[in-house]
Tab-separated table of C-alpha atoms in Angstrom:
chain	number	residue	atom	x	y	z
A	8	MET	CA	-19.428	-13.991	-6.697
A	9	GLU	CA	-17.439	-17.204	-7.144
A	10	ASN	CA	-14.052	-17.372	-5.363
A	11	PHE	CA	-15.439	-15.190	-2.551
A	12	THR	CA	-13.057	-15.648	0.420
A	13	PRO	CA	-14.284	-13.471	3.319
A	14	VAL	CA	-12.520	-15.451	6.092
A	15	SER	CA	-8.959	-15.396	4.716
A	16	ALA	CA	-9.577	-11.820	3.582
A	17	SER	CA	-10.556	-10.760	7.107
A	18	ILE	CA	-7.630	-12.604	8.725
A	19	GLY	CA	-5.208	-11.018	6.263
A	20	GLY	CA	-6.773	-7.613	6.794
A	21	ALA	CA	-6.489	-7.951	10.572
A	22	LEU	CA	-2.759	-8.712	10.180
A	23	ILE	CA	-2.322	-5.585	8.047
A	24	GLY	CA	-4.074	-3.612	10.796
A	25	LEU	CA	-1.864	-5.219	13.453
A	26	SER	CA	1.219	-4.156	11.510
A	27	ALA	CA	-0.070	-0.577	11.277
A	28	VAL	CA	-0.701	-0.515	15.042
A	29	LEU	CA	2.778	-1.956	15.754
A	30	LEU	CA	4.434	0.735	13.669
A	31	MET	CA	2.450	3.480	15.409
A	32	ALA	CA	3.052	2.053	18.894
A	33	PHE	CA	6.818	1.617	18.514
A	34	HIS	CA	7.862	4.140	15.831
A	35	GLY	CA	4.981	6.604	15.920
A	36	ARG	CA	4.710	6.278	12.159
A	37	ILE	CA	1.940	5.685	9.639
A	38	ALA	CA	2.161	2.373	7.754
A	39	GLY	CA	1.806	3.939	4.323
A	40	ILE	CA	3.771	1.767	1.947
A	41	SER	CA	4.228	4.225	-0.939
A	42	GLY	CA	5.729	6.884	1.324
A	43	LEU	CA	7.626	4.340	3.387
A	44	PHE	CA	9.171	2.836	0.246
A	45	SER	CA	10.121	6.040	-1.562
A	46	GLY	CA	11.499	7.386	1.726
A	47	MET	CA	14.222	4.722	1.615
A	48	VAL	CA	15.866	7.078	-0.885
A	49	PHE	CA	14.052	10.408	-0.623
A	50	SER	CA	13.781	10.997	3.127
A	51	GLU	CA	16.433	12.538	5.348
A	52	ALA	CA	19.495	10.527	6.298
A	53	GLY	CA	18.820	8.772	9.600
A	54	ASP	CA	15.198	8.187	8.604
A	55	ARG	CA	15.982	5.571	5.976
A	56	LEU	CA	17.290	2.360	7.488
A	57	TRP	CA	14.131	1.343	9.408
A	58	ARG	CA	12.252	1.640	6.099
A	59	LEU	CA	14.634	-0.817	4.480
A	60	PHE	CA	13.996	-3.294	7.314
A	61	PHE	CA	10.226	-2.936	6.896
A	62	VAL	CA	10.571	-3.531	3.147
A	63	LEU	CA	12.774	-6.582	3.787
A	64	GLY	CA	10.051	-8.008	6.031
A	65	LEU	CA	7.482	-7.343	3.329
A	66	ILE	CA	9.600	-9.116	0.707
A	67	ALA	CA	10.262	-12.068	3.036
A	68	ALA	CA	6.564	-12.634	3.765
A	69	PRO	CA	5.651	-14.679	0.643
A	70	LEU	CA	8.720	-16.852	1.248
A	71	VAL	CA	7.798	-17.423	4.902
A	72	TYR	CA	4.264	-18.300	3.795
A	73	TRP	CA	5.695	-20.669	1.183
A	74	LEU	CA	7.825	-22.425	3.846
A	75	VAL	CA	5.025	-22.713	6.402
A	76	ALA	CA	2.080	-23.488	4.117
A	77	GLY	CA	4.093	-25.686	1.773
A	78	GLU	CA	2.690	-23.980	-1.300
A	79	ARG	CA	3.416	-20.811	-3.190
A	80	ALA	CA	0.893	-18.010	-2.718
A	81	PRO	CA	-1.259	-17.581	-5.834
A	82	PHE	CA	-0.038	-14.901	-8.236
A	83	ASP	CA	-1.863	-14.433	-11.513
A	84	LEU	CA	-1.061	-11.337	-13.554
A	85	GLN	CA	-3.019	-10.961	-16.790
A	86	ALA	CA	-1.662	-7.666	-18.087
A	87	GLY	CA	1.035	-7.654	-20.782
A	88	TRP	CA	4.303	-5.714	-20.616
A	89	PRO	CA	3.064	-2.359	-21.956
A	90	LEU	CA	0.294	-2.268	-19.337
A	91	ILE	CA	2.638	-3.502	-16.587
A	92	LEU	CA	5.118	-0.688	-17.220
A	93	ALA	CA	2.448	1.984	-17.709
A	94	GLY	CA	0.636	0.793	-14.578
A	95	GLY	CA	3.822	0.841	-12.503
A	96	LEU	CA	4.666	4.394	-13.577
A	97	LEU	CA	1.119	5.584	-12.812
A	98	VAL	CA	1.039	3.878	-9.405
A	99	GLY	CA	4.453	5.289	-8.461
A	100	PHE	CA	3.780	8.851	-9.614
A	101	GLY	CA	0.135	8.913	-8.518
A	102	THR	CA	0.694	7.631	-4.985
A	103	ARG	CA	3.445	10.197	-4.353
A	104	LEU	CA	1.466	13.071	-5.885
A	105	GLY	CA	-1.600	12.073	-3.862
A	106	SER	CA	0.436	11.450	-0.669
A	107	GLY	CA	-0.569	7.829	-0.186
A	108	CYS	CA	-2.020	4.571	-1.417
A	109	THR	CA	-4.247	1.739	-0.275
A	110	SER	CA	-2.404	1.443	3.043
A	111	GLY	CA	-1.603	5.038	3.999
A	112	HIS	CA	-4.944	6.510	2.941
A	113	GLY	CA	-7.083	3.349	2.776
A	114	VAL	CA	-6.182	1.901	6.175
A	115	CYS	CA	-4.255	4.386	8.332
A	116	GLY	CA	-5.948	7.538	7.029
A	117	LEU	CA	-9.496	6.209	7.197
A	118	ALA	CA	-8.768	4.869	10.702
A	119	ARG	CA	-7.893	8.462	11.684
A	120	LEU	CA	-11.056	9.718	9.932
A	121	SER	CA	-8.900	11.969	7.743
A	122	PRO	CA	-11.013	13.854	5.170
A	123	ARG	CA	-8.112	13.781	2.676
A	124	SER	CA	-7.971	10.004	2.926
A	125	MET	CA	-11.734	9.674	2.429
A	126	VAL	CA	-11.477	11.687	-0.795
A	127	SER	CA	-8.419	9.747	-1.934
A	128	VAL	CA	-9.987	6.322	-1.327
A	129	ALA	CA	-13.227	7.271	-3.087
A	130	LEU	CA	-11.274	8.515	-6.107
A	131	PHE	CA	-8.756	5.677	-6.473
A	132	MET	CA	-11.462	3.051	-5.978
A	133	ALA	CA	-13.663	4.718	-8.589
A	134	ALA	CA	-10.735	5.105	-10.990
A	135	GLY	CA	-9.676	1.478	-10.494
A	136	MET	CA	-13.192	0.176	-11.081
A	137	ALA	CA	-13.700	2.391	-14.131
A	138	THR	CA	-10.363	1.258	-15.564
A	139	VAL	CA	-11.197	-2.435	-15.180
A	140	ALA	CA	-14.641	-1.891	-16.725
A	141	LEU	CA	-13.044	-0.094	-19.694
A	142	ILE	CA	-10.060	-2.343	-20.399
A	143	LYS	CA	-11.798	-5.695	-19.979
A	144	PRO	CA	-13.455	-5.494	-23.406
A	145	LEU	CA	-10.155	-4.290	-24.924
A	146	ILE	CA	-8.025	-7.159	-23.669
A	147	GLY	CA	-10.790	-9.691	-24.260
A	148	ALA	CA	-10.969	-10.899	-20.649
B	24	MET	CA	18.636	-2.045	16.700
B	25	ALA	CA	15.287	-2.650	18.408
B	26	ARG	CA	13.719	-0.100	16.058
B	27	HIS	CA	14.928	-1.993	13.020
B	28	LEU	CA	13.781	-5.353	14.380
B	29	VAL	CA	10.313	-3.965	15.072
B	30	ALA	CA	10.231	-2.516	11.541
B	31	LEU	CA	11.248	-5.902	10.110
B	32	LEU	CA	8.535	-7.641	12.139
B	33	ALA	CA	5.909	-5.058	11.132
B	34	GLY	CA	6.880	-5.532	7.476
B	35	LEU	CA	6.661	-9.295	7.804
B	36	VAL	CA	3.223	-9.161	9.478
B	37	PHE	CA	2.008	-6.681	6.852
B	38	GLY	CA	3.292	-8.933	4.064
B	39	LEU	CA	1.705	-12.053	5.555
B	40	GLY	CA	-1.571	-10.129	5.684
B	41	LEU	CA	-1.202	-9.304	1.990
B	42	VAL	CA	-0.426	-12.936	1.124
B	43	ILE	CA	-3.153	-14.563	3.265
B	44	SER	CA	-5.796	-12.109	2.023
B	45	GLN	CA	-4.527	-12.602	-1.568
B	46	MET	CA	-4.164	-8.845	-1.956
B	47	VAL	CA	-0.784	-9.792	-3.449
B	48	ASN	CA	-2.548	-11.646	-6.284
B	49	PRO	CA	-3.384	-9.252	-9.167
B	50	ALA	CA	-6.225	-11.478	-10.414
B	51	LYS	CA	-7.904	-11.233	-6.981
B	52	VAL	CA	-7.577	-7.437	-6.978
B	53	ILE	CA	-8.933	-7.124	-10.517
B	54	ALA	CA	-11.883	-9.347	-9.508
B	55	PHE	CA	-12.611	-6.893	-6.682
B	56	LEU	CA	-12.390	-3.872	-8.988
B	57	ASP	CA	-14.602	-5.630	-11.548
B	58	LEU	CA	-17.761	-4.234	-9.985
B	59	PHE	CA	-19.768	-4.497	-13.211
B	60	GLY	CA	-18.559	-8.007	-14.071
B	61	ASN	CA	-18.038	-11.117	-11.972
B	62	TRP	CA	-17.508	-9.124	-8.776
B	63	ASP	CA	-15.536	-10.680	-5.889
B	64	PRO	CA	-16.060	-8.475	-2.791
B	65	SER	CA	-13.329	-10.240	-0.738
B	66	LEU	CA	-10.959	-7.282	-0.685
B	67	ALA	CA	-13.605	-5.127	0.966
B	68	PHE	CA	-13.212	-7.532	3.911
B	69	VAL	CA	-9.433	-7.007	3.849
B	70	MET	CA	-9.879	-3.274	4.124
B	71	GLY	CA	-12.728	-3.560	6.613
B	72	ALA	CA	-10.799	-5.819	8.994
B	73	ALA	CA	-7.600	-3.766	8.652
B	74	LEU	CA	-9.567	-0.607	9.333
B	75	ILE	CA	-11.294	-1.943	12.468
B	76	VAL	CA	-8.028	-3.206	13.985
B	77	THR	CA	-6.171	0.016	13.112
B	78	ALA	CA	-8.924	2.368	14.320
B	79	ILE	CA	-9.160	0.638	17.711
B	80	GLY	CA	-5.397	0.029	17.986
B	81	TYR	CA	-4.443	3.641	17.191
B	82	ARG	CA	-6.764	4.958	19.888
B	83	LEU	CA	-5.265	2.611	22.488
B	84	VAL	CA	-1.729	3.507	21.392
B	85	TRP	CA	-2.388	7.263	21.470
B	86	ARG	CA	-3.227	7.069	25.183
B	87	ARG	CA	0.528	6.833	25.727
B	88	PRO	CA	2.448	10.119	25.747
B	89	ARG	CA	4.873	8.892	23.065
B	90	PRO	CA	5.806	5.822	21.021
B	91	VAL	CA	7.878	3.109	22.705
B	92	LEU	CA	10.965	3.641	20.531
B	93	ALA	CA	10.554	7.187	19.194
B	94	GLU	CA	10.220	10.778	20.421
B	95	ARG	CA	6.714	11.509	19.165
B	96	PHE	CA	3.812	10.341	17.061
B	97	GLN	CA	4.150	11.615	13.475
B	98	VAL	CA	0.651	11.884	12.069
B	99	PRO	CA	-0.028	13.874	8.881
B	100	GLY	CA	-1.544	17.226	9.824
B	101	ASN	CA	-2.492	18.401	6.331
B	102	ARG	CA	-6.284	18.820	6.046
B	103	LYS	CA	-6.317	20.569	2.670
B	104	LEU	CA	-8.280	18.968	-0.154
B	105	ASP	CA	-6.293	20.026	-3.215
B	106	ALA	CA	-5.762	19.114	-6.859
B	107	ARG	CA	-2.622	17.098	-6.098
B	108	LEU	CA	-4.559	14.797	-3.777
B	109	ALA	CA	-7.324	14.252	-6.321
B	110	ILE	CA	-5.168	13.876	-9.448
B	111	GLY	CA	-2.719	11.625	-7.606
B	112	ALA	CA	-5.524	9.326	-6.423
B	113	LEU	CA	-7.021	9.156	-9.933
B	114	LEU	CA	-3.651	8.319	-11.564
B	115	PHE	CA	-2.969	5.718	-8.890
B	116	GLY	CA	-6.420	4.144	-9.387
B	117	LEU	CA	-5.856	4.021	-13.134
B	118	GLY	CA	-2.546	2.189	-12.745
B	119	TRP	CA	-4.013	-0.099	-10.072
B	120	GLY	CA	-6.862	-1.071	-12.392
B	121	LEU	CA	-4.530	-1.703	-15.346
B	122	VAL	CA	-2.406	-4.271	-13.496
B	123	GLY	CA	-3.958	-5.119	-10.117
B	124	LEU	CA	-0.948	-4.194	-7.979
B	125	CYS	CA	-0.687	-1.361	-5.441
B	126	PRO	CA	2.615	-0.465	-3.712
B	127	GLY	CA	2.614	-2.968	-0.807
B	128	PRO	CA	1.780	-6.024	-2.934
B	129	ALA	CA	4.101	-4.769	-5.698
B	130	ILE	CA	7.026	-4.996	-3.254
B	131	ALA	CA	5.975	-8.284	-1.615
B	132	ALA	CA	5.258	-9.960	-4.964
B	133	ILE	CA	8.829	-9.809	-6.270
B	134	THR	CA	9.614	-13.137	-4.591
B	135	ILE	CA	6.675	-14.955	-6.236
B	136	GLY	CA	5.769	-12.901	-9.291
B	137	GLY	CA	8.796	-13.402	-11.550
B	138	ALA	CA	9.998	-10.886	-14.115
B	139	GLU	CA	6.597	-9.200	-14.424
B	140	ALA	CA	6.476	-8.330	-10.706
B	141	LEU	CA	10.061	-7.012	-10.841
B	142	GLY	CA	9.233	-4.982	-13.945
B	143	PHE	CA	6.208	-3.439	-12.255
B	144	LEU	CA	8.225	-2.543	-9.149
B	145	ALA	CA	10.968	-0.965	-11.293
B	146	ALA	CA	8.367	1.088	-13.186
B	147	MET	CA	6.751	2.111	-9.887
B	148	ALA	CA	10.124	3.266	-8.530
B	149	ALA	CA	10.674	5.215	-11.775
B	150	GLY	CA	7.281	6.861	-11.305
B	151	MET	CA	8.267	7.884	-7.771
B	152	LEU	CA	11.568	9.286	-9.043
B	153	ALA	CA	9.649	11.218	-11.717
B	154	PHE	CA	7.465	12.686	-8.970
B	155	GLU	CA	10.491	13.851	-6.969
B	156	LEU	CA	11.879	15.629	-10.067
B	157	PHE	CA	8.477	17.166	-10.825
B	158	ASP	CA	8.058	18.235	-7.195
B	159	ARG	CA	11.469	19.935	-7.049
B	160	ARG	CA	10.795	21.836	-10.268
B	161	ALA	CA	7.396	22.915	-8.960
B	162	ALA	CA	8.973	24.056	-5.675
B	163	ARG	CA	11.591	26.145	-7.532
B	164	ARG	CA	8.913	27.896	-9.572
B	165	ALA	CA	6.739	28.686	-6.565
């Protein structure tokens, strides 16, 4: 339980919620990042450019934080290249097949009390926890 | 233009949430998923707070007849619990546990995460492309 940071976690979470509410209030859209991102290419013409602007905001955020806070946000990735590439492929394919990720199902879907999102969150949480439990001994962490 | 500015702002606020909560830090995510090890429950607070704000905010927003800058609210209507939903969630969870990045943080991290973050994002985009190809083949067969 060391490194437990409930305050910054709650503030950050509230901002994520605020963003989801903004997008619903102004665009009428769900803030599901996997669908929003892939839709930059795979949605109909005319439904793409706003997605690019959202993604640009997302990419700018760590830089804005860096400027304001005066320090780079912590980023510590333990996995090696084979796991990075395999993980990326699985996250990309899996989120599209399952129609959403941590944001679309985990925040927006649960907030709507969607049964599909409840199933999705239970499964990806369980799979994530099982994966960490299994690979930790393998990579010696 | 207003639509794009709002989208940019929403993306920025979302990204700041990811950074401040450290959801963008793979080690923090892995520590949350490490339920049977040295568990750090912080990310449950990220989701909890996001959920409370969104649940209340959505209900206030839906009192309006339509969004401020769009014709209608587009909320997924699919209620079917099918194999795609389940298998997709399991594959996603597997990849999430291997690296500690989900789609939002994977995009935001490219400015702080170096070559590894870029590599993950490229692989994620390839996975999405693979899904589109798979989905079109499946649609042709059906």
